[in-house]
């Protein structure tokens, strides 16, 4: 599946400044693996040492926070946009 | 850029940001120069302001203005901050709540009533610090994602400072909060979504060239903004006669306020301004949005996000960024996080109003409601000195209690009619 991935400012050093890159994979896990292959090191910023999504990172597949879906096993349909966003709050 | 020594900071930074020396990651400790950044490039952890304080004396603070700038030597602001146009929030009342204490069965209770701030919520404190950071970084537009109170505080602060404002809110907010955000001018953008979705939008906007020159008080200025909540801790301690309360109940939305009140208490102890003695911190959430309370009760360190459904919209943050730190703090201090349902929120608003003449918004109802629940369940020490926070004005959330606050009777203007209605 071909998807697009939005990159937060603090990770754009890995993507040569690109705010959005294309990706491949049927699940979020596969997309992140391919992303790390294309942009070495970026995967280790999004996932911790145990392979889980870091607790201060929010990842969305389309409009859905993957923690409400299947986490790294969340399906990534063709054409979907994935967003990686640092956790912020304080309304 | 990351570096390992705060000494690398420029002299200019030290002047513009007072005693602040840099930003440090709460997760991994990586240090950064002061700047409009909020997340660690190593681990995404939140950044917070680090300081090198000089000697700070009670007398110097006491001789300062009756607003948060009396604590400027403890904040990331320039020494002349009080002279610049700003809303001058803070130094709100610490109400000795004897009648509420008696009703609840507490020996000593105070209500820290932040409805007395310029835009009637505690948000004026945090925005005033963020405004100084925005000025330092040369931003011309002040912005935020907000559940209402913050939007009003931002548009008012921008108006006073002569900056542009563009604020983002969920479209279904309480009408009074929409008016309060719009009346001060600037742009008010209502988004068809909940707060977490508004927040996500703003996070993406800030990474886009459209918003990169903006100061989002709760995103790229967040480390500075959050420091404003420390002033609640300072004021409570000073108003108690330079003493920390034994226990305090604080509302939890993102959790930032609770973590910064704890930071403020610890700074006071470290600087020798108050006696070093234990205090317990309790967090309060609405049952319809209680991810931190759930995690606390389940003994977890991870806060699983929820989809909010509560009348306490200012606390309706389903994905609280500082939730894990709230858990750390309440566990470290021997406190707890508890939640109450919407009916209990309304009861607590009325209880506080009827006993102390303080009309709280729904978030205050949550906090007083949780206080009542904790006392009933024997989880608060009834003999210990207790403080409970009211963070906003009940006029902002009138609808929550409107149906319960009606005329006692409707009569003709005659003594006979009055006697007939109230003969007993």
Coordinates of C-alpha atoms in Angstrom, one line a residue:
Chain A
X1 CA 0.0 0.0 0.0
X2 CA 1.3 3.4 -0.8
X3 CA 0.8 6.0 1.9
X4 CA 2.0 9.5 2.8
X5 CA 3.6 10.3 6.1
X6 CA 3.6 13.7 7.7
X7 CA 6.9 14.4 9.5
X8 CA 7.1 16.7 12.6
X9 CA 9.6 19.5 12.6
X10 CA 11.9 17.8 15.0
X11 CA 12.3 14.8 12.7
X12 CA 12.8 16.6 9.5
X13 CA 16.6 16.4 9.8
X14 CA 16.1 12.8 8.8
X15 CA 14.1 13.7 5.7
X16 CA 16.2 16.5 4.4
X17 CA 13.6 19.0 5.6
X18 CA 10.7 17.3 3.9
X19 CA 7.4 17.8 5.8
X20 CA 5.8 14.8 4.1
X21 CA 7.2 11.7 2.5
X22 CA 5.7 8.7 0.8
X23 CA 5.7 5.3 2.4
X24 CA 4.8 1.7 1.9
X25 CA 3.1 -1.0 3.9
X26 CA -0.1 -2.7 4.9
X27 CA 0.2 -1.9 8.6
X28 CA 1.7 1.0 10.6
X29 CA 4.5 -1.3 11.7
X30 CA 5.4 -2.1 8.1
X31 CA 5.2 1.6 7.1
X32 CA 7.5 2.6 9.9
X33 CA 10.0 -0.2 9.0
X34 CA 10.1 1.0 5.4
X35 CA 10.4 4.6 6.6
X36 CA 13.4 3.7 8.7
X37 CA 15.0 1.9 5.8
X38 CA 14.5 5.0 3.6
X39 CA 15.6 7.5 6.3
X40 CA 17.9 5.6 8.7
X41 CA 17.4 6.4 12.4
X42 CA 14.0 7.9 12.2
X43 CA 12.3 4.7 13.4
X44 CA 14.3 4.8 16.6
X45 CA 12.9 8.3 17.3
X46 CA 9.3 7.2 17.0
X47 CA 9.6 3.8 18.7
X48 CA 11.4 3.1 21.9
X49 CA 14.0 0.4 22.7
X50 CA 11.2 -2.2 23.1
X51 CA 9.7 -1.4 19.8
X52 CA 6.6 0.4 21.2
X53 CA 5.5 3.9 20.1
X54 CA 7.2 6.4 22.5
X55 CA 4.8 7.7 25.1
X56 CA 5.1 11.3 24.0
X57 CA 4.4 10.6 20.4
X58 CA 1.0 10.5 18.9
X59 CA 0.5 8.6 15.6
X60 CA -2.6 9.0 13.5
X61 CA -3.7 6.9 10.5
X62 CA -6.1 9.2 8.7
X63 CA -8.1 10.8 11.5
X64 CA -7.7 7.9 14.0
X65 CA -5.2 8.0 16.9
X66 CA -3.7 4.5 16.6
X67 CA -4.1 3.9 20.3
X68 CA -7.9 3.8 19.7
X69 CA -7.2 1.3 16.8
X70 CA -4.7 -1.5 16.7
X71 CA -1.6 0.4 17.6
X72 CA 1.3 -0.7 15.3
X73 CA -0.9 -3.3 13.8
X74 CA -3.4 -0.6 12.5
X75 CA -4.1 -1.2 8.8
X76 CA -2.8 1.5 6.5
X77 CA -5.1 1.5 3.4
X78 CA -3.8 2.7 0.1
X79 CA -3.5 6.5 -0.1
X80 CA -4.0 7.1 3.6
X81 CA -2.1 9.9 5.4
X82 CA -0.2 9.0 8.5
X83 CA 0.8 11.8 10.9
X84 CA 3.5 11.7 13.6
X85 CA 2.9 14.4 16.2
X86 CA 4.7 15.2 19.5
X87 CA 2.2 15.1 22.4
X88 CA 1.1 18.6 23.5
X89 CA -1.7 19.7 25.6
X90 CA -3.0 22.4 27.9
X91 CA -6.3 23.9 26.8
Chain B
X1 CA 20.3 22.6 19.3
X2 CA 21.1 20.1 22.0
X3 CA 24.1 20.8 24.2
X4 CA 25.3 19.5 27.5
X5 CA 26.0 22.7 29.4
X6 CA 23.7 25.6 30.2
X7 CA 26.9 27.8 30.3
X8 CA 26.6 27.9 26.5
X9 CA 23.6 30.2 26.7
X10 CA 24.1 33.8 25.7
X11 CA 24.1 36.6 28.2
X12 CA 21.2 38.1 26.2
X13 CA 19.1 35.0 27.0
X14 CA 19.8 35.3 30.7
X15 CA 18.6 38.9 30.7
X16 CA 15.5 38.5 28.6
X17 CA 14.4 35.3 30.4
X18 CA 15.5 36.3 33.9
X19 CA 16.9 33.4 35.9
X20 CA 16.0 30.8 33.2
X21 CA 19.1 29.2 31.7
X22 CA 17.8 26.7 29.2
X23 CA 15.2 24.1 28.5
X24 CA 15.6 20.5 29.7
X25 CA 13.8 17.3 28.6
X26 CA 11.7 15.9 31.4
X27 CA 12.3 12.4 30.1
X28 CA 16.0 12.1 29.2
X29 CA 17.5 15.4 30.6
X30 CA 18.9 16.6 27.3
X31 CA 19.5 20.4 27.5
X32 CA 18.6 23.0 24.9
X33 CA 19.0 26.7 24.6
X34 CA 16.0 28.8 25.3
X35 CA 13.9 28.9 22.2
X36 CA 10.3 28.3 20.8
X37 CA 10.7 24.6 21.0
X38 CA 8.7 22.1 23.1
X39 CA 9.7 18.5 22.4
X40 CA 13.0 16.7 22.8
X41 CA 14.6 15.8 19.5
X42 CA 16.0 12.6 21.2
X43 CA 12.8 11.1 22.7
X44 CA 9.9 13.5 22.1
X45 CA 9.7 14.2 25.8
X46 CA 8.3 17.6 26.9
X47 CA 10.8 20.4 27.6
X48 CA 10.7 22.5 30.7
X49 CA 12.5 25.6 31.8
X50 CA 15.7 25.2 33.8
X51 CA 16.9 27.9 36.2
X52 CA 19.9 29.2 38.1
X53 CA 18.3 31.1 40.9
X54 CA 20.1 33.7 42.9
X55 CA 19.3 34.5 46.5
X56 CA 15.6 35.2 46.8
X57 CA 14.2 36.7 50.0
X58 CA 10.6 36.8 51.2
X59 CA 10.9 40.6 51.8
X60 CA 11.8 41.2 48.1
X61 CA 8.8 39.2 47.0
X62 CA 6.5 40.9 49.5
X63 CA 7.5 44.3 48.3
X64 CA 6.6 43.5 44.7
X65 CA 3.3 44.2 42.9
X66 CA 0.0 42.5 43.8
X67 CA 0.1 40.2 40.8
X68 CA 2.2 37.3 39.5
X69 CA 5.2 39.7 38.8
X70 CA 6.0 39.7 42.5
X71 CA 7.5 36.3 41.6
X72 CA 9.4 37.4 38.5
X73 CA 12.7 36.3 40.1
X74 CA 11.3 32.7 39.9
X75 CA 10.0 33.0 36.3
X76 CA 11.4 33.0 32.8
X77 CA 10.7 36.7 32.3
X78 CA 12.8 39.9 32.1
X79 CA 13.4 42.0 35.2
X80 CA 11.3 44.8 33.8
X81 CA 8.3 42.6 33.0
X82 CA 5.9 44.5 35.2
X83 CA 6.4 47.7 33.3
X84 CA 5.2 46.2 29.9
X85 CA 1.6 46.1 28.9
X86 CA 0.1 42.9 30.1
X87 CA -3.0 41.7 32.0
X88 CA -1.2 41.6 35.4
X89 CA -3.0 38.5 36.6
X90 CA -2.6 36.7 39.9
X91 CA -2.7 37.5 43.6
X92 CA -6.2 36.1 43.6
X93 CA -8.1 35.4 46.8
X94 CA -7.3 32.5 49.1
X95 CA -10.8 32.2 50.6
X96 CA -10.9 30.8 54.1
X97 CA -13.8 28.4 53.6
X98 CA -15.0 27.7 57.1
X99 CA -18.6 27.0 56.2
X100 CA -17.7 24.5 53.4
X101 CA -15.1 23.0 55.8
X102 CA -17.8 22.4 58.4
X103 CA -20.2 20.9 55.8
X104 CA -17.5 18.5 54.6
X105 CA -16.1 17.7 58.0
X106 CA -12.7 19.4 57.5
X107 CA -10.8 21.3 60.2
X108 CA -9.2 23.9 57.9
X109 CA -10.0 24.6 54.3
X110 CA -9.1 27.3 51.8
X111 CA -10.4 27.9 48.3
X112 CA -7.8 29.4 45.9
X113 CA -10.3 31.3 43.7
X114 CA -8.8 32.1 40.3
X115 CA -12.0 33.3 38.9
X116 CA -10.8 36.8 40.0
X117 CA -8.2 37.0 37.1
X118 CA -8.7 39.5 34.3
X119 CA -10.5 37.0 32.0
X120 CA -11.9 35.0 34.9
X121 CA -9.7 31.9 34.8
X122 CA -6.2 30.8 35.8
X123 CA -5.2 30.9 32.1
X124 CA -4.2 34.6 32.4
X125 CA -1.2 33.4 34.5
X126 CA 0.2 31.0 31.9
X127 CA -0.6 33.3 29.0
X128 CA 1.3 36.2 30.6
X129 CA 4.5 34.2 30.7
X130 CA 4.0 33.0 27.1
X131 CA 3.4 36.6 26.0
X132 CA 6.8 37.5 27.3
X133 CA 8.3 34.6 25.4
X134 CA 6.5 35.6 22.3
X135 CA 7.9 39.1 22.6
X136 CA 11.4 37.8 23.1
X137 CA 11.2 35.5 20.1
X138 CA 9.7 38.3 17.9
X139 CA 6.3 36.6 17.2
X140 CA 3.6 38.9 15.9
X141 CA 0.7 36.5 16.3
X142 CA -0.4 34.9 19.5
X143 CA -2.3 31.6 19.1
X144 CA -3.5 28.5 20.9
X145 CA -5.7 25.5 20.8
X146 CA -8.3 25.9 23.6
X147 CA -11.3 24.5 25.4
X148 CA -12.4 28.2 25.9
X149 CA -10.7 29.7 28.9
X150 CA -7.3 29.8 27.2
X151 CA -8.7 31.3 24.0
X152 CA -10.1 34.3 25.9
X153 CA -6.9 34.7 27.9
X154 CA -4.9 34.8 24.6
X155 CA -7.1 37.2 22.7
X156 CA -7.2 39.5 25.7
X157 CA -3.5 39.4 26.3
X158 CA -2.8 40.0 22.6
X159 CA -5.2 42.9 22.6
X160 CA -3.4 44.5 25.6
X161 CA 0.0 43.9 24.1
X162 CA -0.9 45.0 20.6
X163 CA -0.3 41.6 18.9
X164 CA -2.5 39.8 16.5
X165 CA -4.4 36.8 17.8
X166 CA -5.7 33.7 16.1
X167 CA -7.2 31.0 18.4
X168 CA -8.7 27.6 17.7
X169 CA -11.6 26.1 19.6
X170 CA -13.9 23.1 19.3
X171 CA -17.2 24.3 17.7
X172 CA -19.4 23.1 20.5
X173 CA -18.0 25.2 23.4
X174 CA -20.1 26.9 26.0
X175 CA -21.5 30.2 24.5
X176 CA -20.0 32.4 27.1
X177 CA -16.5 31.1 26.4
X178 CA -17.0 31.8 22.7
X179 CA -18.1 35.4 23.4
X180 CA -15.2 35.9 25.7
X181 CA -12.7 34.6 23.1
X182 CA -14.2 36.7 20.3
X183 CA -14.9 40.0 22.1
X184 CA -11.2 41.0 22.4
X185 CA -10.7 40.9 18.6
X186 CA -8.4 38.8 16.6
X187 CA -9.5 35.7 14.7
X188 CA -11.5 32.9 16.4
X189 CA -11.6 29.7 14.4
X190 CA -14.1 27.1 15.5
X191 CA -13.2 23.6 14.4
X192 CA -15.7 20.8 13.9
X193 CA -14.1 18.4 16.3
X194 CA -13.2 17.8 19.9
X195 CA -10.3 19.5 21.8
X196 CA -7.8 16.7 21.0
X197 CA -8.5 17.1 17.3
X198 CA -8.1 20.9 17.6
X199 CA -4.8 20.3 19.3
X200 CA -3.7 17.9 16.6
X201 CA -4.6 20.5 14.0
X202 CA -2.5 23.2 15.7
X203 CA 0.5 20.8 16.1
X204 CA 0.4 20.3 12.3
X205 CA -0.2 24.0 11.6
X206 CA 2.9 24.9 13.6
X207 CA 5.0 22.5 11.4
X208 CA 3.6 24.3 8.3
X209 CA 5.0 27.5 7.0
X210 CA 1.6 29.0 7.4
X211 CA 2.0 29.0 11.2
X212 CA 5.7 28.8 11.7
X213 CA 6.1 32.5 12.8
X214 CA 3.2 32.2 15.3
X215 CA 3.6 31.9 19.0
X216 CA 1.2 29.0 20.0
X217 CA 1.1 29.5 23.7
X218 CA 0.4 25.9 24.5
X219 CA 2.5 24.4 21.7
X220 CA 5.8 26.0 20.7
X221 CA 5.8 28.3 23.8
X222 CA 4.5 25.6 26.0
X223 CA 7.6 25.3 28.3
X224 CA 7.3 29.0 29.2
X225 CA 3.5 29.0 29.3
X226 CA 3.4 26.1 31.7
X227 CA 5.7 27.9 34.2
X228 CA 2.8 30.4 34.8
X229 CA 1.1 27.8 36.9
X230 CA 3.9 27.8 39.4
X231 CA 2.6 31.2 40.6
X232 CA -0.4 29.4 42.1
X233 CA 1.9 27.5 44.3
X234 CA 3.8 30.6 45.3
X235 CA 0.7 32.6 46.1
X236 CA -0.9 29.8 48.1
X237 CA 2.3 29.4 50.2
X238 CA 2.7 33.2 50.7
X239 CA -1.0 33.7 51.5
X240 CA -0.8 30.9 54.1
X241 CA 2.0 32.8 55.8
X242 CA 4.9 31.2 53.9
X243 CA 3.7 27.7 54.6
X244 CA 2.8 24.8 52.3
X245 CA -0.6 23.3 52.8
X246 CA -0.8 19.7 54.0
X247 CA -2.9 18.6 51.1
X248 CA -4.2 20.3 47.9
X249 CA -6.8 19.2 45.3
X250 CA -6.1 20.3 41.8
X251 CA -8.1 19.8 38.6
X252 CA -6.5 17.7 35.8
X253 CA -7.0 18.5 32.1
X254 CA -3.6 18.1 30.4
X255 CA -2.1 17.7 33.9
X256 CA 0.3 20.7 33.4
X257 CA -1.1 22.8 36.2
X258 CA -0.7 20.0 38.8
X259 CA 2.9 19.3 37.7
X260 CA 3.8 23.0 37.9
X261 CA 2.2 23.6 41.3
X262 CA 4.4 20.7 42.6
X263 CA 7.4 22.3 40.9
X264 CA 6.6 25.6 42.5
X265 CA 6.3 24.0 46.0
X266 CA 9.7 22.2 45.5
X267 CA 11.4 25.4 44.4
X268 CA 10.1 27.2 47.5
X269 CA 11.5 24.5 49.7
X270 CA 14.8 24.4 47.8
X271 CA 15.2 28.2 48.1
X272 CA 14.5 28.1 51.9
X273 CA 11.4 30.3 51.5
X274 CA 9.1 27.7 53.2
X275 CA 9.8 24.9 55.7
X276 CA 10.6 21.5 54.1
X277 CA 7.7 19.3 55.1
X278 CA 5.5 16.7 53.3
X279 CA 2.5 17.7 51.3
X280 CA 0.0 15.6 49.4
X281 CA -1.3 16.4 46.0
X282 CA -4.6 15.1 44.7
X283 CA -5.9 15.3 41.1
X284 CA -9.5 15.8 40.1
X285 CA -11.1 14.7 36.8
X286 CA -14.7 14.4 35.5
X287 CA -15.9 10.8 35.1
X288 CA -16.6 11.5 31.5
X289 CA -13.0 12.3 30.8
X290 CA -10.9 10.5 33.4
X291 CA -7.9 8.9 31.7
X292 CA -5.5 9.8 34.4
X293 CA -7.9 8.8 37.2
X294 CA -8.4 5.4 35.5
X295 CA -4.6 4.9 35.1
X296 CA -4.1 5.8 38.8
X297 CA -6.8 3.3 40.0
X298 CA -5.4 0.6 37.7
X299 CA -1.9 1.1 39.0
X300 CA -0.6 1.9 35.6
X301 CA 2.1 4.3 34.4
X302 CA 0.7 4.7 30.9
X303 CA -2.4 6.9 30.3
X304 CA -4.7 5.4 27.7
X305 CA -6.5 8.2 25.9
X306 CA -10.3 8.4 26.0
X307 CA -13.0 10.2 24.0
X308 CA -14.5 12.9 26.4
X309 CA -18.1 13.1 27.3
X310 CA -18.7 15.5 30.2
X311 CA -20.2 18.9 31.0
X312 CA -16.7 19.9 32.3
X313 CA -15.4 20.9 28.9
X314 CA -12.4 22.8 30.2
X315 CA -11.2 19.5 31.5
X316 CA -12.2 17.5 28.4
X317 CA -8.8 16.5 27.2
X318 CA -8.8 12.9 26.4
X319 CA -5.1 12.6 25.6
X320 CA -3.4 14.5 28.5
X321 CA 0.3 15.0 27.7
X322 CA 1.3 15.5 31.3
X323 CA -0.8 12.6 32.6
X324 CA 2.2 10.3 33.4
X325 CA 3.8 13.1 35.5
X326 CA 0.5 13.6 37.4
X327 CA 0.7 9.9 38.3
X328 CA 4.3 10.2 39.4
X329 CA 3.5 13.2 41.6
X330 CA 0.4 12.0 43.3
X331 CA 2.1 8.7 44.0
X332 CA 5.3 10.4 45.3
X333 CA 3.3 12.7 47.6
X334 CA 0.8 10.1 48.9
X335 CA -2.1 11.6 47.1
X336 CA -4.5 10.2 44.5
X337 CA -6.5 11.0 41.4
X338 CA -10.3 10.7 41.6
X339 CA -13.2 11.5 39.4
X340 CA -16.9 12.6 39.8
X341 CA -19.9 12.4 37.5
X342 CA -21.7 15.3 36.0
X343 CA -24.4 15.3 38.6
X344 CA -21.8 15.5 41.4
X345 CA -20.1 18.4 39.5
X346 CA -23.4 20.4 39.6
X347 CA -24.0 19.6 43.2
X348 CA -20.4 20.7 44.1
X349 CA -20.8 24.0 42.2
X350 CA -24.0 24.7 44.2
X351 CA -22.4 23.6 47.5
X352 CA -19.4 26.0 47.0
X353 CA -21.7 28.8 46.0
X354 CA -24.2 28.3 48.9
X355 CA -21.5 27.9 51.5
X356 CA -18.8 30.4 50.5
X357 CA -20.3 32.7 47.9
X358 CA -17.9 31.5 45.2
X359 CA -19.4 30.6 41.9
X360 CA -17.2 28.1 40.1
X361 CA -17.2 27.0 36.6
X362 CA -17.6 23.3 35.9
X363 CA -13.9 22.5 36.4
X364 CA -14.2 24.0 39.9
X365 CA -17.2 21.8 40.5
X366 CA -15.2 18.8 39.5
X367 CA -12.4 19.8 42.0
X368 CA -14.7 20.5 44.9
X369 CA -16.7 17.4 44.0
X370 CA -13.6 15.3 44.2
X371 CA -12.6 16.9 47.5
X372 CA -16.0 16.0 48.9
X373 CA -15.7 12.4 47.6
X374 CA -12.2 12.0 49.1
X375 CA -13.3 13.3 52.5
X376 CA -16.3 11.0 52.5
X377 CA -14.2 8.0 51.6
X378 CA -11.7 8.8 54.3
X379 CA -8.8 9.4 51.9
X380 CA -8.1 13.0 53.0
X381 CA -7.0 13.8 56.5
X382 CA -9.8 15.8 57.9
X383 CA -7.5 17.5 60.5
X384 CA -4.9 18.5 57.9
X385 CA -4.8 22.0 56.3
X386 CA -6.4 21.6 52.9
X387 CA -6.5 23.9 49.8
X388 CA -8.9 23.3 46.8
X389 CA -8.6 25.2 43.5
X390 CA -11.3 27.0 41.6
X391 CA -9.8 27.7 38.3
X392 CA -12.6 29.6 36.6
X393 CA -15.8 31.7 36.9
X394 CA -19.2 30.1 37.0
X395 CA -20.5 32.7 34.6
X396 CA -18.6 30.9 31.9
X397 CA -20.6 27.7 32.3
X398 CA -24.0 29.0 33.4
X399 CA -25.9 26.3 31.4
X400 CA -24.5 23.6 33.7
X401 CA -26.5 24.9 36.6
X402 CA -29.2 27.0 35.0
X403 CA -32.0 24.6 35.5
X404 CA -31.1 24.1 39.2
X405 CA -30.9 27.9 40.0
X406 CA -34.3 29.3 39.4
X407 CA -36.6 31.8 41.3
X408 CA -37.9 30.3 44.5
X409 CA -41.3 31.6 43.6
X410 CA -43.0 33.9 41.1
X411 CA -45.6 36.2 42.8
X412 CA -47.5 39.4 42.3
X413 CA -46.0 42.5 44.0
X414 CA -48.1 42.3 47.1
X415 CA -47.5 41.5 50.8
X416 CA -50.4 39.1 50.7
X417 CA -49.0 37.2 47.8
X418 CA -45.6 37.0 49.6
X419 CA -47.3 35.8 52.8
X420 CA -49.3 33.2 50.9
X421 CA -46.1 31.9 49.2
X422 CA -43.9 31.9 52.3
X423 CA -46.4 31.5 55.1
X424 CA -44.5 28.5 56.4

